[in-house]
Amino acid sequence: MNAVYYISSVVAVVATVAAVTGLNAVHSLLYLIVSFLAVALIFFTLGAPVIAALEVIIYAGAIIVLFIFVVMILNLGDVAVEQEKRWTVGKMWVGPALLALVLMAELVYVLFQQTVHHLPGAGPIQPQDLGATLFGPYMLGVELASMVLLAGLVGAYHLGRRRQPDETAQERQEPVDAGARR
Amino acid sequence: MASIPMEQGLLLAGVLFAIGLTGVLVRRNIIFVLLSLEVMLNAAGLAFIVAGYRWGQPDGQVLFLFVLTMAAAEVSVGLALVLQLHRVFKTLDVDVASRMRG
């Protein structure tokens, strides 16, 4: 199981680097799927099988599908790749990468200052315990999460809807709204 | 089940988070910025899972579920904003939308 953990963590890091540095959006999203699958495998080795399944279903499934929908709607092609080449020149990576590297080095320093804690080789955390905790002490969090999802749904619908021509005419009669539009 | 040092799990989370942070700082295409944000949220969730496994408590997994919910809500609003940005400015460059004047 240790070998599974180490191999999938290397895969996750390589795939994430490829996703973040990629030029073609669809290729980057495919690399991101690989990264999420590797992280799901890590969750499985860390005794969280339910979370591993949710990672595959929601991250590698739903969220990536949303991304791919948007890329398909925008219909980006070779022109976008050329544009990306112009936007992200090599030397742009140096500054932010160095800063992030410094932060990560500090994190690693703090982590390895302490005595090493070995994770227990015990079995996975049972889904029953997860459910009992989620709907026990964290009930308020579940309610708040439902409100966040509702707000996300309404916000996405409002922002994503296409304005109808008659609606534009309606807004012209209301100068406040018309001024806010471009 | 794996019996690795906890620090290595947190180290992986830190590495993934740093990669995502670099992506957010560098990229100009808003789709890649959102993609890097997803990487960062996923790394934070990984840290929760590792910490939860360290103490054998389900709380870390519960918090991962909340991170997951938040990521889903964030990405739906973010992608709707991408569509709106493309409709208004005909580009995906985040620098264009830095003037805060519609």
XYZ file of N, CA and C in Angstrom, chain A residues 92 95-97 99-100, chain B residues 20-28 33 36:
51
model
N 7.651 34.572 -17.512
C 6.579 34.935 -16.588
C 6.473 33.956 -15.433
N 8.975 34.469 -11.438
C 8.647 35.158 -10.197
C 7.642 34.415 -9.340
N 6.419 34.182 -9.841
C 5.427 33.475 -9.039
C 5.886 32.092 -8.604
N 6.609 31.379 -9.486
C 7.061 30.034 -9.109
C 8.040 30.116 -7.946
N 8.186 32.523 -5.652
C 7.462 32.906 -4.435
C 6.722 31.708 -3.856
N 6.046 30.961 -4.722
C 5.309 29.786 -4.247
C 6.271 28.749 -3.677
N -0.858 24.922 -7.642
C -2.083 25.655 -7.955
C -1.912 27.149 -7.771
N -1.204 27.534 -6.689
C -0.982 28.962 -6.429
C -0.183 29.598 -7.561
N 0.865 28.880 -8.025
C 1.657 29.400 -9.143
C 0.778 29.596 -10.371
N -0.105 28.618 -10.610
C -0.987 28.735 -11.767
C -1.898 29.945 -11.667
N -2.471 30.180 -10.468
C -3.353 31.336 -10.290
C -2.590 32.626 -10.534
N -1.322 32.672 -10.079
C -0.553 33.902 -10.228
C -0.121 34.138 -11.669
N 0.185 33.072 -12.397
C 0.822 33.250 -13.702
C -0.199 33.375 -14.829
N -1.216 32.512 -14.835
C -2.045 32.410 -16.040
C -2.891 33.658 -16.254
N -3.119 33.963 -17.520
C -4.004 35.083 -17.871
C -5.349 34.605 -18.380
N -7.119 29.891 -14.678
C -7.130 30.399 -13.298
C -8.108 29.582 -12.464
N -6.711 26.175 -11.759
C -5.699 26.192 -10.693
C -6.351 26.335 -9.326
